[in-house]
XYZ file of N, CA, C and O in Angstrom:
444
model
N -59.689 -28.613 139.764
C -60.900 -28.918 138.217
C -61.235 -28.538 137.495
O -60.929 -29.550 136.043
N -61.198 -27.557 137.236
C -61.642 -26.809 136.136
C -60.036 -27.349 134.897
O -60.013 -26.811 133.395
N -59.116 -27.344 135.362
C -57.890 -27.042 134.673
C -57.696 -28.635 134.162
O -57.694 -28.789 132.837
N -58.150 -29.295 134.509
C -58.379 -30.656 134.456
C -58.731 -30.857 133.090
O -58.299 -32.150 132.313
N -60.272 -30.600 133.013
C -61.094 -30.005 132.055
C -60.832 -29.572 131.218
O -60.706 -29.860 129.899
N -59.620 -28.758 131.045
C -59.273 -27.776 130.018
C -58.228 -28.957 129.409
O -58.050 -28.507 128.172
N -57.887 -29.946 129.827
C -56.440 -30.711 129.356
C -57.230 -32.399 128.399
O -58.232 -32.686 128.568
N -56.692 -32.284 127.426
C -56.924 -32.806 126.634
C -56.056 -33.939 126.222
O -54.840 -33.465 126.938
N -56.681 -35.269 125.653
C -55.861 -36.771 125.479
C -54.734 -36.273 124.276
O -54.744 -35.224 123.462
N -53.549 -36.844 124.391
C -52.838 -36.630 123.345
C -53.811 -37.496 122.103
O -53.769 -39.280 122.061
N -53.344 -37.924 121.107
C -53.854 -37.613 119.585
C -53.382 -39.431 119.502
O -51.685 -39.017 119.304
N -53.812 -40.228 118.974
C -52.341 -41.812 118.137
C -52.258 -40.606 117.180
O -52.643 -40.009 116.566
N -50.726 -41.037 116.405
C -50.120 -40.962 115.734
C -51.043 -41.163 114.455
O -51.491 -42.269 114.345
N -51.258 -40.542 113.381
C -51.800 -40.739 112.271
C -51.274 -41.155 111.246
O -50.273 -40.507 110.775
N -51.432 -41.713 109.822
C -50.918 -41.862 109.148
C -51.320 -41.155 107.923
O -52.216 -40.735 107.406
N -50.056 -40.016 107.291
C -50.086 -39.414 106.149
C -49.614 -40.200 105.099
O -48.609 -40.769 105.103
N -50.938 -40.508 104.146
C -50.003 -40.981 102.898
C -48.896 -40.044 102.336
O -49.059 -39.139 101.936
N -48.280 -41.139 102.233
C -47.022 -40.626 101.618
C -46.566 -41.564 99.947
O -45.767 -42.208 99.959
N -46.652 -40.129 98.559
C -46.626 -41.036 97.576
C -44.782 -41.131 97.190
O -45.009 -41.083 95.717
N -44.369 -40.005 97.687
C -43.009 -39.618 97.242
C -42.124 -40.607 96.916
O -41.368 -40.566 95.540
N -42.272 -42.196 97.494
C -41.190 -43.377 96.884
C -41.958 -43.519 95.371
O -40.819 -43.955 94.367
N -43.057 -43.536 95.237
C -43.341 -43.552 93.946
C -43.476 -43.192 92.508
O -43.678 -43.059 91.275
N -43.762 -41.560 93.239
C -43.015 -41.057 92.067
C -41.376 -40.486 91.726
O -41.381 -40.181 90.664
N -40.706 -40.623 92.982
C -39.663 -40.922 92.417
C -39.063 -41.344 91.820
O -38.405 -42.109 90.778
N -39.510 -42.967 91.583
C -39.350 -44.265 91.057
C -40.065 -44.551 89.466
O -39.340 -44.343 88.549
N -40.948 -43.458 88.993
C -41.289 -43.226 88.104
C -40.793 -42.195 87.533
O -40.601 -42.319 86.322
N -39.877 -41.427 87.807
C -39.094 -40.203 88.078
C -38.275 -40.986 87.246
O -37.032 -40.550 85.949
N -37.278 -41.521 88.150
C -36.248 -42.919 87.083
C -36.732 -43.445 86.431
O -36.596 -43.742 85.604
N -37.579 -44.782 86.086
C -38.116 -45.156 84.824
C -38.470 -44.140 84.049
O -37.471 -44.704 82.655
N -39.334 -43.086 84.197
C -39.034 -42.269 83.052
C -37.656 -41.751 82.420
O -37.202 -41.382 81.042
N -36.631 -41.428 82.992
C -35.350 -40.759 82.681
C -34.476 -42.214 82.017
O -34.154 -42.139 81.409
N -34.517 -43.463 82.261
C -34.338 -44.545 81.874
C -34.414 -44.773 80.435
O -34.231 -45.226 79.444
N -36.265 -44.228 80.251
C -36.548 -44.751 78.743
C -36.489 -43.026 77.890
O -35.887 -43.743 76.765
N -35.917 -42.446 78.736
C -35.867 -40.548 78.106
C -34.003 -41.488 76.922
O -33.630 -41.190 76.799
N -33.544 -41.622 77.879
C -32.093 -41.581 77.930
C -31.640 -42.569 76.623
O -31.034 -43.167 75.839
N -32.773 -44.497 77.619
C -32.271 -44.895 76.270
C -33.062 -44.763 74.917
O -31.981 -44.743 74.077
N -34.087 -43.730 74.267
C -34.209 -43.336 72.889
C -32.526 -42.319 73.208
O -32.992 -42.508 71.716
N -32.482 -41.533 73.418
C -31.415 -40.468 72.811
C -30.458 -41.452 72.746
O -29.576 -41.417 71.153
N -30.247 -42.692 73.148
C -28.575 -43.697 73.192
C -29.254 -44.723 71.325
O -28.487 -44.896 70.964
N -30.493 -44.956 72.330
C -30.916 -45.122 70.436
C -30.745 -44.572 69.153
O -30.476 -45.369 67.977
N -31.072 -43.346 69.167
C -31.035 -42.581 68.119
C -30.098 -41.911 67.277
O -29.479 -42.017 66.854
N -29.195 -42.021 68.718
C -27.255 -42.113 68.197
C -26.878 -43.000 67.533
O -26.193 -42.714 67.128
N -27.418 -43.716 68.218
C -26.527 -45.508 67.617
C -27.067 -45.148 66.140
O -26.470 -45.890 65.219
N -28.515 -44.837 66.171
C -28.674 -45.480 64.917
C -28.440 -44.010 63.706
O -28.244 -44.827 62.491
N -27.956 -42.876 64.031
C -27.699 -42.129 62.989
C -25.591 -42.528 63.329
O -25.303 -42.337 62.269
N -25.247 -43.199 63.567
C -24.047 -43.406 63.945
C -24.021 -44.506 63.189
O -22.614 -44.375 61.876
N -24.635 -45.095 62.777
C -24.640 -46.712 61.675
C -25.299 -46.197 60.858
O -24.661 -47.227 59.748
N -24.826 -45.209 60.422
C -25.579 -43.910 59.060
C -24.367 -44.617 58.064
O -23.763 -45.064 58.217
N -25.176 -45.665 57.257
C -24.086 -45.740 55.883
C -23.322 -44.545 55.287
O -23.786 -44.257 54.588
N -21.553 -44.927 55.271
C -21.258 -43.617 55.129
C -20.301 -44.225 53.443
O -20.209 -45.758 53.137
N -20.784 -43.697 51.652
C -20.064 -43.953 50.836
C -18.822 -43.642 50.777
O -17.991 -42.601 50.930
N -17.527 -44.064 50.094
C -16.563 -44.217 49.687
C -16.607 -43.996 48.092
O -16.960 -44.534 47.731
N -16.066 -42.649 47.624
C -16.185 -41.983 46.421
C -14.550 -42.379 45.845
O -13.618 -40.607 46.502
N -14.802 -42.432 44.696
C -13.408 -42.413 43.755
C -13.129 -40.992 42.642
O -13.510 -42.068 41.649
N -13.593 -40.016 42.853
C -13.794 -39.356 41.850
C -12.051 -38.949 40.850
O -12.621 -38.593 39.931
N -11.513 -40.550 41.193
C -10.659 -40.183 39.743
C -10.833 -41.080 39.177
O -10.776 -40.662 37.837
N -12.502 -41.726 39.606
C -12.777 -43.290 38.258
C -13.706 -42.641 38.425
O -15.373 -43.212 38.883
N -14.676 -41.912 37.621
C -15.773 -41.161 37.640
C -17.037 -41.898 36.699
O -18.022 -42.102 36.994
N -16.343 -43.103 36.431
C -17.126 -44.205 35.701
C -18.012 -44.594 36.824
O -19.188 -45.175 37.086
N -17.065 -45.397 38.137
C -17.360 -46.053 39.458
C -17.968 -45.082 40.388
O -19.390 -45.459 40.671
N -17.813 -43.595 39.879
C -18.402 -42.781 41.151
C -20.510 -42.204 40.057
O -21.162 -42.584 40.745
N -19.966 -42.365 39.407
C -21.223 -42.326 38.344
C -22.286 -43.381 38.673
O -23.392 -43.411 39.471
N -21.812 -44.255 38.643
C -22.404 -45.770 39.202
C -23.130 -45.741 40.225
O -23.690 -46.044 40.487
N -22.035 -45.320 41.368
C -22.297 -45.595 42.840
C -23.793 -44.775 43.167
O -24.719 -44.878 44.405
N -23.589 -43.042 42.444
C -24.447 -42.193 42.767
C -25.572 -42.597 41.801
O -26.888 -41.788 43.062
N -25.815 -43.327 40.825
C -26.767 -43.523 40.187
C -27.469 -44.112 41.282
O -28.796 -44.315 41.640
N -27.174 -45.342 42.071
C -27.747 -46.466 43.138
C -28.551 -45.996 43.438
O -29.493 -46.491 44.059
N -27.561 -44.876 44.243
C -28.227 -43.960 45.514
C -28.977 -43.096 45.396
O -30.037 -43.222 46.246
N -28.595 -42.651 43.931
C -30.300 -41.272 44.339
C -31.523 -42.397 43.875
O -31.960 -41.251 43.035
N -31.334 -43.157 43.250
C -31.953 -43.436 42.253
C -33.456 -43.462 42.212
O -34.701 -43.273 41.473
N -33.870 -43.624 43.809
C -35.086 -43.808 44.194
C -35.992 -42.791 45.360
O -36.956 -42.281 45.442
N -34.801 -41.291 44.909
C -35.077 -40.357 45.355
C -36.299 -39.273 44.979
O -35.743 -39.154 43.206
N -36.403 -38.929 45.308
C -37.823 -37.344 44.133
C -36.154 -36.723 43.794
O -35.562 -36.400 44.476
N -36.930 -36.471 42.547
C -36.147 -35.091 41.930
C -34.652 -35.818 41.503
O -33.848 -34.600 41.152
N -34.575 -37.209 41.520
C -33.126 -37.567 41.035
C -33.020 -37.952 39.440
O -32.326 -37.874 38.787
N -33.747 -37.464 38.375
C -34.185 -38.301 36.913
C -33.246 -36.800 36.629
O -31.812 -37.443 35.821
N -33.201 -35.729 37.187
C -32.346 -34.453 36.909
C -30.943 -34.996 36.491
O -30.335 -34.984 36.286
N -30.681 -35.354 37.600
C -29.548 -35.673 38.168
C -28.509 -37.281 37.441
O -27.019 -37.547 37.271
N -30.061 -37.788 37.002
C -28.916 -39.147 37.048
C -28.982 -38.913 35.183
O -28.361 -39.821 34.786
N -30.013 -38.363 34.798
C -29.695 -38.130 33.339
C -27.829 -37.236 33.414
O -27.345 -37.895 32.030
N -27.606 -36.293 34.420
C -26.170 -35.421 34.262
C -25.227 -36.261 34.197
O -24.219 -36.146 33.761
N -25.341 -37.349 35.314
C -24.153 -38.427 35.285
C -24.503 -39.851 34.365
O -23.422 -39.979 33.561
N -25.087 -39.041 33.049
C -25.151 -40.868 32.433
C -24.279 -40.804 31.474
O -23.827 -41.051 30.279
N -23.273 -38.920 31.358
C -23.059 -39.126 30.070
C -20.850 -39.746 30.880
O -20.164 -39.603 30.445
N -21.047 -40.069 32.077
C -19.991 -40.990 32.511
C -20.253 -42.393 32.706
O -19.184 -43.211 33.007
N -21.284 -43.137 32.216
C -21.368 -44.120 32.205
C -21.944 -44.964 30.179
O -22.471 -43.918 29.485
N -22.121 -46.121 30.842
C -22.039 -46.915 29.152
C -20.508 -46.387 27.334
O -21.203 -46.126 26.799
N -20.189 -45.642 28.336
C -18.943 -45.212 27.558
C -17.417 -45.713 27.508
O -16.836 -46.077 29.364
N -16.852 -46.299 27.262
C -15.738 -47.268 27.816
C -14.341 -45.540 28.033
O -13.774 -45.973 29.612
N -14.317 -44.775 27.468
C -13.034 -43.716 27.924
C -14.380 -42.689 28.363
O -15.565 -41.561 27.894
N -14.326 -42.055 29.787
C -15.395 -40.618 30.392
C -14.672 -39.554 30.312
O -13.509 -39.672 30.453
N -15.011 -38.948 30.328
C -14.641 -37.656 30.688
C -13.605 -37.228 32.063
O -14.957 -37.877 33.277
N -13.316 -36.381 33.079
C -13.018 -36.619 34.277
C -14.825 -36.061 35.308
O -15.529 -35.083 34.357
N -14.601 -36.536 36.368
C -15.639 -36.068 36.809
C -15.546 -34.773 37.607
O -14.797 -34.258 38.123
N -17.181 -33.907 36.962
C -17.026 -32.663 37.710
C -18.058 -32.820 39.091
O -17.997 -33.471 39.927
N -16.755 -32.438 39.906
C -16.550 -32.001 41.347
C -17.567 -31.285 41.680
O -18.322 -31.346 42.408
N -18.531 -30.329 40.955
C -18.754 -29.088 40.829
C -20.829 -30.134 41.524
O -21.821 -30.026 42.248
N -20.943 -31.403 40.238
C -21.711 -31.482 40.218
C -21.999 -32.326 41.216
O -22.567 -32.708 42.113
N -20.526 -33.721 41.438
C -20.674 -34.289 42.768
C -21.457 -33.747 44.022
O -22.275 -34.290 44.534
N -20.852 -32.683 44.024
C -21.064 -30.974 45.718
C -22.096 -31.344 45.781
O -23.111 -31.083 46.127
N -23.530 -30.981 44.285
C -24.426 -30.670 44.109
C -25.235 -31.934 44.661
O -26.319 -31.845 45.549
N -25.208 -32.434 44.479
C -25.426 -34.423 44.729
C -25.447 -34.398 46.070
O -26.688 -34.862 46.632
N -24.031 -34.819 45.932
C -24.322 -34.634 48.228
C -25.148 -34.046 48.518
O -25.462 -34.252 49.538
N -25.086 -32.777 48.211
C -25.642 -31.652 49.373
C -27.327 -31.618 49.124
O -27.872 -31.715 49.452
N -28.012 -32.143 47.691
C -29.308 -32.303 47.290
C -29.817 -33.177 48.363
O -30.559 -33.072 48.329
N -29.025 -34.409 48.361
C -29.621 -35.978 48.635
C -28.870 -36.075 49.526
O -29.378 -37.044 50.304
N -28.406 -34.954 50.551
C -28.317 -35.892 51.945
C -26.990 -36.894 52.081
O -27.130 -37.552 53.532
N -25.666 -37.532 51.214
C -25.171 -37.825 51.086
C -24.234 -38.508 51.951
O -23.167 -37.345 52.021
N -23.780 -39.313 53.082
C -22.265 -39.317 53.683
C -21.641 -39.976 53.129
O -21.727 -40.686 52.672
N -20.353 -39.531 52.501
C -19.082 -39.793 52.760
C -17.560 -39.456 53.600
O -18.363 -38.975 53.807
N -17.323 -40.513 52.382
C -15.322 -40.380 52.926
C -14.727 -39.770 52.631
O -14.817 -39.600 51.301
């Protein structure tokens, strides 16, 4: 009988709280949100307006550049430089260095 007293009953199965399904769902939802934001910003960047400039037509190019940079900071100096190509019947050829400087300074995307 001593041996029987040492025996203990088998205890019933205890439910262990398992939150791994909720953690997995949370990770999937967060991944979808991050991917959605990345796709949105890629789409937004790709839809950024690209301009077409004809440097052979100095007057038209000057007017386009003035229209683009008009409301930006530090544009007054460049607008003054561009006025030599506007309001005249005959204008000199467009200065390519000025064009490159304006495009670089104001980050204008062009084709």
